[in-house]
Amino acid sequence: MTNSVPLPVFVAVVIFVLGMASSLITAIIASLFLVEIANLMPMERSDKIKMVIIACFAIGLGAVLTPLGEPLSTIAVTKLQGPPYNASFWYLADQLGILIVLGVLGCALFGAFYVGRKAARVEVQEIADEGGLKEVFIRAAKVWLFVSALFLLGAGMEVLIFKYFTKIPDYVLFWVNMVSAILDNATLTAAEISPAMSQSQINAALYGLLISGGMLIPGNIPNIISAGKLGITSSEWAKLGIPMGLVLNAIYFILVFVLGINPTLGL
């Protein structure tokens, strides 16, 4: 495919398709596909790293559209499934979907211009992966235990959330959640999100968690998987992840809080 399709187009398609598909195939599977594709891309290692980081932002954003996508969305929908929100399967897609899809598309276009147009073609050197079926089951068990523990954490935080978080302005929650760059965003979702919060507070918190989760390796599961499989160091990730996260945060802040643009799908 890379011999017949221009590299910028191929990079954009990979980022967009994996970003959107992650809401159905899960962010973990999407990131494993990403690693295999990156291994086979005819690019220098530095260009592969750039593509993977941008794609992980897209996967982290796109996975929130359904509860299947990632622990963050599973926890958010489960905590909000009762009154007053009665969150259904498509609740997050309805509330965040339009700006999330545009964010994934923006990542794809950025990847095409920043990586695809500048990357030099080189001979492919595939990295062997020794993982097998056993690793799949082990990884699934770890994620199950992780999410289960986060539900317990969220239940224990309810009193604190009701007393303090409900009084924090939505735009403050957005910027405070930049801490998800160093703390897994699913953990912060379990600790923060509550039916006692207003819809604008919930949306602001989730936007902040989703975007900032891509800035550093510990921020999101796709980052951890991709960095581990490809041997990406923290400094290599931060070199692109931090400035990209800051720019995305600024764009979303202007759209949502300055211009008041946050359309719903009406699902």
XYZ file of N, CA, C and O in Angstrom, residues 7-146:
560
model
N 2.623 8.747 0.745
C 2.851 8.576 2.176
C 2.004 9.515 3.039
O 1.448 9.086 4.066
N 1.845 10.801 2.688
C 1.002 11.680 3.512
C -0.436 11.171 3.609
O -1.052 11.232 4.677
N -0.965 10.675 2.491
C -2.339 10.158 2.485
C -2.431 8.908 3.358
O -3.370 8.743 4.142
N -1.451 8.034 3.236
C -1.457 6.793 4.006
C -1.395 7.083 5.502
O -2.128 6.484 6.297
N -0.521 8.007 5.897
C -0.399 8.370 7.313
C -1.711 8.940 7.831
O -2.180 8.577 8.921
N -2.333 9.829 7.058
C -3.594 10.440 7.478
C -4.693 9.398 7.635
O -5.459 9.427 8.606
N -4.768 8.474 6.692
C -5.813 7.437 6.744
C -5.606 6.534 7.952
O -6.565 6.188 8.659
N -4.370 6.132 8.201
C -4.082 5.270 9.361
C -4.501 5.952 10.653
O -5.182 5.357 11.505
N -4.119 7.202 10.823
C -4.437 7.929 12.064
C -5.945 8.094 12.212
O -6.503 7.847 13.293
N -6.625 8.507 11.145
C -8.072 8.747 11.245
C -8.849 7.454 11.471
O -9.730 7.392 12.330
N -8.530 6.418 10.700
C -9.275 5.151 10.825
C -9.072 4.528 12.203
O -10.043 4.090 12.851
N -7.842 4.488 12.692
C -7.592 3.913 14.018
C -8.231 4.768 15.103
O -8.755 4.240 16.092
N -8.186 6.093 14.943
C -8.810 6.973 15.926
C -10.302 6.749 16.032
O -10.849 6.658 17.138
N -10.988 6.613 14.906
C -12.430 6.404 14.920
C -12.793 4.969 15.301
O -13.755 4.728 16.029
N -12.011 4.011 14.821
C -12.319 2.608 15.105
C -12.082 2.240 16.561
O -12.672 1.277 17.069
N -11.245 3.011 17.247
C -10.911 2.677 18.638
C -12.132 2.660 19.554
O -12.135 1.984 20.584
N -13.187 3.397 19.188
C -14.390 3.417 20.017
C -15.145 2.096 19.956
O -15.978 1.816 20.828
N -14.843 1.272 18.950
C -15.517 -0.017 18.803
C -14.588 -1.206 19.038
O -14.991 -2.206 19.629
N -13.347 -1.099 18.596
C -12.408 -2.217 18.766
C -11.560 -2.062 20.025
O -10.734 -2.930 20.315
N -11.749 -1.003 20.751
C -11.036 -0.598 21.977
C -9.707 0.075 21.638
O -9.082 -0.227 20.604
N -9.292 0.960 22.517
C -8.040 1.685 22.325
C -6.841 0.748 22.381
O -5.813 1.000 21.730
N -6.956 -0.327 23.142
C -5.847 -1.279 23.252
C -5.594 -1.964 21.918
O -4.455 -2.025 21.427
N -6.655 -2.479 21.298
C -6.502 -3.150 20.005
C -6.044 -2.161 18.941
O -5.184 -2.481 18.106
N -6.597 -0.949 18.963
C -6.188 0.067 17.993
C -4.704 0.382 18.119
O -4.000 0.540 17.113
N -4.214 0.474 19.346
C -2.794 0.785 19.544
C -1.904 -0.387 19.125
O -0.793 -0.177 18.629
N -2.381 -1.629 19.294
C -1.609 -2.781 18.825
C -1.541 -2.809 17.299
O -0.500 -3.135 16.723
N -2.661 -2.469 16.631
C -2.638 -2.318 15.179
C -1.647 -1.225 14.784
O -0.883 -1.372 13.817
N -1.675 -0.116 15.513
C -0.798 1.016 15.210
C 0.666 0.606 15.267
O 1.457 0.966 14.387
N 1.026 -0.149 16.289
C 2.414 -0.577 16.443
C 2.840 -1.461 15.272
O 3.946 -1.299 14.723
N 1.967 -2.391 14.871
C 2.309 -3.271 13.751
C 2.453 -2.477 12.459
O 3.355 -2.733 11.656
N 1.560 -1.519 12.241
C 1.642 -0.686 11.032
C 2.915 0.152 11.057
O 3.622 0.271 10.043
N 3.227 0.743 12.212
C 4.430 1.570 12.329
C 5.685 0.753 12.046
O 6.628 1.237 11.403
N 5.719 -0.500 12.528
C 6.872 -1.356 12.278
C 7.120 -1.560 10.790
O 8.266 -1.701 10.350
N 6.037 -1.591 10.002
C 6.151 -1.891 8.573
C 6.224 -0.642 7.700
O 6.355 -0.751 6.477
N 6.125 0.541 8.308
C 6.180 1.775 7.526
C 7.609 2.033 7.044
O 8.565 1.903 7.811
N 7.781 2.413 5.780
C 9.127 2.668 5.239
C 9.646 4.055 5.639
O 9.879 4.921 4.796
N 9.821 4.259 6.953
C 10.252 5.559 7.466
C 11.337 5.377 8.517
O 11.500 4.294 9.087
N 12.072 6.455 8.757
C 13.051 6.463 9.832
C 12.347 6.304 11.180
O 11.161 6.640 11.317
N 13.093 5.824 12.176
C 12.499 5.609 13.504
C 11.927 6.901 14.066
O 10.846 6.893 14.667
N 12.610 8.017 13.867
C 12.131 9.289 14.410
C 10.780 9.672 13.816
O 9.916 10.214 14.509
N 10.577 9.384 12.531
C 9.298 9.688 11.887
C 8.210 8.737 12.365
O 7.052 9.133 12.508
N 8.574 7.483 12.592
C 7.607 6.525 13.129
C 7.124 6.963 14.507
O 5.931 6.858 14.833
N 8.042 7.468 15.324
C 7.681 7.927 16.667
C 6.700 9.083 16.578
O 5.698 9.131 17.309
N 6.966 10.017 15.678
C 6.060 11.155 15.511
C 4.665 10.683 15.097
O 3.652 11.144 15.623
N 4.609 9.752 14.140
C 3.322 9.251 13.688
C 2.573 8.548 14.815
O 1.366 8.723 14.990
N 3.283 7.761 15.598
C 2.663 7.017 16.694
C 2.116 7.966 17.756
O 1.004 7.772 18.263
N 2.860 8.993 18.102
C 2.400 9.950 19.113
C 1.132 10.657 18.643
O 0.157 10.778 19.398
N 1.139 11.120 17.401
C -0.048 11.798 16.856
C -1.230 10.835 16.813
O -2.358 11.197 17.165
N -0.975 9.594 16.400
C -2.043 8.594 16.330
C -2.589 8.269 17.707
O -3.789 8.026 17.862
N -1.736 8.270 18.726
C -2.206 7.988 20.087
C -3.117 9.103 20.600
O -4.065 8.841 21.351
N -2.845 10.347 20.210
C -3.783 11.431 20.527
C -5.140 11.138 19.877
O -6.186 11.286 20.513
N -5.115 10.721 18.599
C -6.357 10.438 17.876
C -7.096 9.259 18.495
O -8.321 9.293 18.662
N -6.370 8.211 18.865
C -6.992 7.036 19.486
C -7.581 7.400 20.837
O -8.692 6.992 21.188
N -6.826 8.183 21.627
C -7.319 8.605 22.931
C -8.584 9.436 22.832
O -9.482 9.328 23.680
N -8.677 10.265 21.799
C -9.883 11.068 21.585
C -11.038 10.202 21.084
O -12.137 10.210 21.631
N -10.795 9.433 20.035
C -11.856 8.662 19.403
C -12.442 7.579 20.287
O -13.637 7.274 20.184
N -11.632 7.014 21.167
C -12.100 5.906 21.998
C -13.190 6.314 22.972
O -13.910 5.463 23.497
N -13.351 7.604 23.231
C -14.335 8.060 24.218
C -15.759 7.981 23.692
O -16.718 8.079 24.463
N -15.950 7.773 22.415
C -17.281 7.855 21.814
C -18.230 6.756 22.281
O -19.446 6.921 22.208
N -17.712 5.615 22.725
C -18.561 4.553 23.266
C -17.923 3.981 24.531
O -16.707 4.106 24.729
N -18.717 3.317 25.377
C -18.153 2.690 26.583
C -17.196 1.545 26.266
O -16.490 1.086 27.162
N -17.187 1.075 25.022
C -16.288 -0.011 24.635
C -14.863 0.477 24.437
O -13.920 -0.316 24.491
N -14.692 1.774 24.186
C -13.424 2.288 23.696
C -12.260 2.208 24.653
O -11.174 1.753 24.292
N -12.460 2.666 25.868
C -11.361 2.716 26.827
C -11.924 2.791 28.236
O -13.113 3.085 28.428
N -11.105 2.532 29.259
C -11.598 2.594 30.635
C -12.239 3.930 30.996
O -13.228 3.971 31.732
N -11.700 5.043 30.470
C -12.260 6.361 30.776
C -13.739 6.431 30.400
O -14.578 6.865 31.190
N -14.063 6.024 29.180
C -15.452 6.110 28.730
C -16.341 5.104 29.450
O -17.501 5.401 29.757
N -15.816 3.921 29.734
C -16.579 2.919 30.479
C -16.966 3.442 31.853
O -18.124 3.333 32.288
N -15.998 4.033 32.535
C -16.231 4.550 33.882
C -17.191 5.732 33.854
O -18.121 5.816 34.665
N -16.989 6.652 32.911
C -17.840 7.844 32.829
C -19.302 7.468 32.598
O -20.204 7.972 33.277
N -19.555 6.586 31.631
C -20.933 6.193 31.328
C -21.556 5.434 32.494
O -22.725 5.655 32.841
N -20.803 4.554 33.115
C -21.327 3.781 34.232
C -21.691 4.685 35.411
O -22.741 4.507 36.047
N -20.850 5.661 35.700
C -21.124 6.562 36.822
C -22.295 7.501 36.550
O -22.903 8.030 37.486
N -22.609 7.723 35.266
C -23.668 8.664 34.906
C -24.922 7.967 34.372
O -25.820 8.630 33.857
N -25.011 6.641 34.500
C -26.135 5.919 33.908
C -27.437 6.083 34.686
O -28.510 5.781 34.166
N -27.352 6.592 35.905
C -28.560 6.866 36.671
C -29.005 8.313 36.514
O -28.430 9.078 35.736
N -30.058 8.722 37.252
C -30.504 10.124 37.205
C -29.382 11.065 37.649
O -28.564 10.684 38.486
N -29.319 12.303 37.145
C -30.260 12.918 36.192
C -29.902 12.712 34.715
O -30.651 13.121 33.848
N -28.747 12.079 34.437
C -28.282 12.008 33.044
C -28.744 10.743 32.320
O -28.890 10.760 31.104
N -28.927 9.651 33.077
C -29.382 8.390 32.474
C -28.560 8.054 31.225
O -29.098 7.811 30.148
N -27.241 8.086 31.404
C -26.327 7.906 30.274
C -26.521 6.549 29.600
O -26.489 5.509 30.254
N -26.710 6.588 28.293
C -26.851 5.375 27.502
C -25.540 5.086 26.771
O -24.536 5.769 26.972
N -25.576 4.086 25.889
C -24.383 3.679 25.145
C -23.795 4.840 24.349
O -22.584 4.988 24.244
N -24.661 5.687 23.768
C -24.206 6.771 22.901
C -24.167 8.121 23.613
O -24.074 9.157 22.962
N -24.202 8.120 24.933
C -24.235 9.375 25.691
C -23.016 10.253 25.401
O -23.152 11.452 25.114
N -21.822 9.686 25.463
C -20.609 10.479 25.245
C -20.478 10.901 23.786
O -19.996 11.998 23.496
N -20.916 10.044 22.869
C -20.896 10.422 21.449
C -21.821 11.608 21.212
O -21.508 12.517 20.429
N -22.954 11.625 21.898
C -23.903 12.721 21.758
C -23.317 14.024 22.292
O -23.385 15.062 21.635
N -22.733 13.983 23.474
C -22.236 15.189 24.133
C -20.928 15.717 23.544
O -20.730 16.924 23.442
N -20.034 14.821 23.161
C -18.689 15.235 22.736
C -18.387 14.924 21.277
O -17.361 15.372 20.750
N -19.256 14.158 20.636
C -18.939 13.538 19.355
C -18.432 14.454 18.264
O -17.422 14.159 17.613
N -19.098 15.572 18.036
C -18.736 16.430 16.904
C -17.319 16.981 17.058
O -16.494 16.894 16.140
N -17.013 17.533 18.230
C -15.675 18.087 18.433
C -14.614 16.992 18.513
O -13.448 17.218 18.141
N -14.996 15.808 18.983
C -14.045 14.703 19.044
C -13.685 14.235 17.638
O -12.510 14.026 17.315
N -14.675 14.075 16.774
C -14.415 13.652 15.393
C -13.560 14.687 14.674
O -12.617 14.342 13.943
N -13.862 15.963 14.899
C -13.037 17.018 14.300
C -11.610 16.978 14.840
O -10.650 17.242 14.109
N -11.457 16.644 16.127
C -10.127 16.523 16.710
C -9.341 15.377 16.096
O -8.140 15.509 15.804
N -10.007 14.233 15.888
C -9.351 13.094 15.245
C -8.949 13.449 13.817
O -7.846 13.130 13.368
N -9.843 14.126 13.105
C -9.534 14.558 11.736
C -8.362 15.536 11.728
O -7.477 15.457 10.861
N -8.335 16.443 12.699
C -7.225 17.388 12.804
C -5.904 16.679 13.037
O -4.873 17.037 12.441
N -5.910 15.641 13.889
C -4.692 14.862 14.137
C -4.233 14.178 12.849
O -3.031 14.130 12.554
N -5.195 13.644 12.085
C -4.849 12.961 10.843
C -4.211 13.915 9.835
O -3.197 13.588 9.199
N -4.785 15.099 9.691
C -4.236 16.083 8.754
C -2.871 16.572 9.213
O -1.948 16.758 8.398
N -2.722 16.778 10.524
C -1.430 17.194 11.065
C -0.374 16.121 10.804
O 0.764 16.430 10.416
N -0.750 14.860 10.995
C 0.180 13.765 10.738
C 0.604 13.708 9.280
O 1.765 13.452 8.964
N -0.353 13.964 8.374
C -0.038 13.936 6.944
C 0.993 14.993 6.584
O 1.932 14.717 5.820
N 0.841 16.201 7.125
C 1.750 17.300 6.772
C 3.056 17.251 7.574
O 4.131 17.484 7.025
N 2.955 16.928 8.861
C 4.138 16.981 9.726
C 5.028 15.757 9.562
O 6.247 15.858 9.677
N 4.416 14.612 9.288
C 5.180 13.364 9.171
C 5.250 12.894 7.720
O 6.323 12.688 7.168
N 4.074 12.722 7.105
C 4.026 12.124 5.778
C 4.793 12.886 4.716
O 5.488 12.293 3.879
N 4.707 14.221 4.723
C 5.365 15.011 3.681
C 6.877 15.095 3.878
O 7.618 15.284 2.911
N 7.338 14.965 5.120
C 8.755 15.146 5.404
C 9.522 13.832 5.536
O 10.743 13.815 5.487
N 8.787 12.730 5.740
C 9.455 11.455 6.007
C 10.213 10.953 4.793
O 9.728 11.013 3.662
N 11.412 10.460 5.038
C 12.215 9.866 3.974
C 11.968 8.363 3.950
O 11.941 7.714 4.988
N 11.777 7.822 2.745
C 11.530 6.388 2.636
C 12.831 5.616 2.893
O 13.880 5.941 2.349
N 12.732 4.585 3.721
C 13.882 3.734 4.020
C 13.442 2.282 3.937
O 12.256 1.971 3.855
N 14.393 1.402 3.966
C 14.082 -0.031 3.928
C 13.427 -0.439 5.240
O 13.853 -0.048 6.325
N 12.388 -1.222 5.145
C 11.635 -1.635 6.329
C 12.432 -2.638 7.135
O 12.956 -3.609 6.609
N 12.521 -2.380 8.441
C 13.146 -3.319 9.367
C 12.123 -3.642 10.442
O 11.938 -2.911 11.409
N 11.466 -4.772 10.267
C 10.377 -5.148 11.162
C 10.921 -5.574 12.521
O 11.931 -6.280 12.619
N 10.247 -5.136 13.578
C 10.606 -5.514 14.940
C 9.808 -6.732 15.336
O 8.576 -6.736 15.262
N 10.473 -7.784 15.741
C 9.778 -9.013 16.111
C 9.026 -8.826 17.418
O 9.521 -8.230 18.361
N 7.818 -9.372 17.457
C 7.000 -9.301 18.663
C 6.815 -10.713 19.190
O 6.255 -11.580 18.508
N 7.300 -10.966 20.395
C 7.254 -12.300 20.964
C 5.951 -12.580 21.702
O 5.760 -13.639 22.265
N 5.053 -11.618 21.740
C 3.792 -11.813 22.441
C 2.914 -12.813 21.721
O 2.947 -12.958 20.512
N 2.093 -13.548 22.476
C 1.193 -14.529 21.893
C -0.164 -14.458 22.548
O -0.545 -13.446 23.144
N -0.927 -15.555 22.441
C -2.277 -15.609 22.993
C -2.263 -15.429 24.508
O -3.161 -14.801 25.079
N -1.234 -15.963 25.158
C -1.126 -15.831 26.603
C -1.069 -14.360 27.013
O -1.708 -13.938 27.986
N -0.313 -13.548 26.252
C -0.193 -12.121 26.557
C -1.535 -11.418 26.427
O -1.855 -10.509 27.199
N -2.359 -11.831 25.456
C -3.680 -11.232 25.265
C -4.535 -11.426 26.508
O -5.172 -10.491 27.011
N -4.565 -12.657 27.048
C -5.376 -12.943 28.226
C -4.838 -12.220 29.461
O -5.600 -11.727 30.296
N -3.517 -12.159 29.582
C -2.916 -11.456 30.723
C -3.256 -9.975 30.676
O -3.629 -9.360 31.677
N -3.164 -9.383 29.481
C -3.466 -7.968 29.328
C -4.942 -7.693 29.630
O -5.288 -6.718 30.292
N -5.819 -8.584 29.168
C -7.255 -8.424 29.421
C -7.550 -8.492 30.920
O -8.357 -7.714 31.452
N -6.903 -9.420 31.616
C -7.116 -9.559 33.063
C -6.631 -8.323 33.807
O -7.285 -7.849 34.747
N -5.510 -7.773 33.379
C -4.972 -6.568 34.027
C -5.917 -5.383 33.852
O -6.154 -4.623 34.795
N -6.453 -5.228 32.636
C -7.381 -4.116 32.384
C -8.650 -4.285 33.210
O -9.179 -3.320 33.766
N -9.157 -5.529 33.306
C -10.365 -5.785 34.094
C -10.145 -5.409 35.560
O -10.979 -4.748 36.185
N -9.016 -5.833 36.118
C -8.707 -5.504 37.513
C -8.531 -3.999 37.694
O -8.977 -3.421 38.690
N -7.903 -3.363 36.719
C -7.664 -1.921 36.768
C -8.988 -1.153 36.814
O -9.197 -0.291 37.663
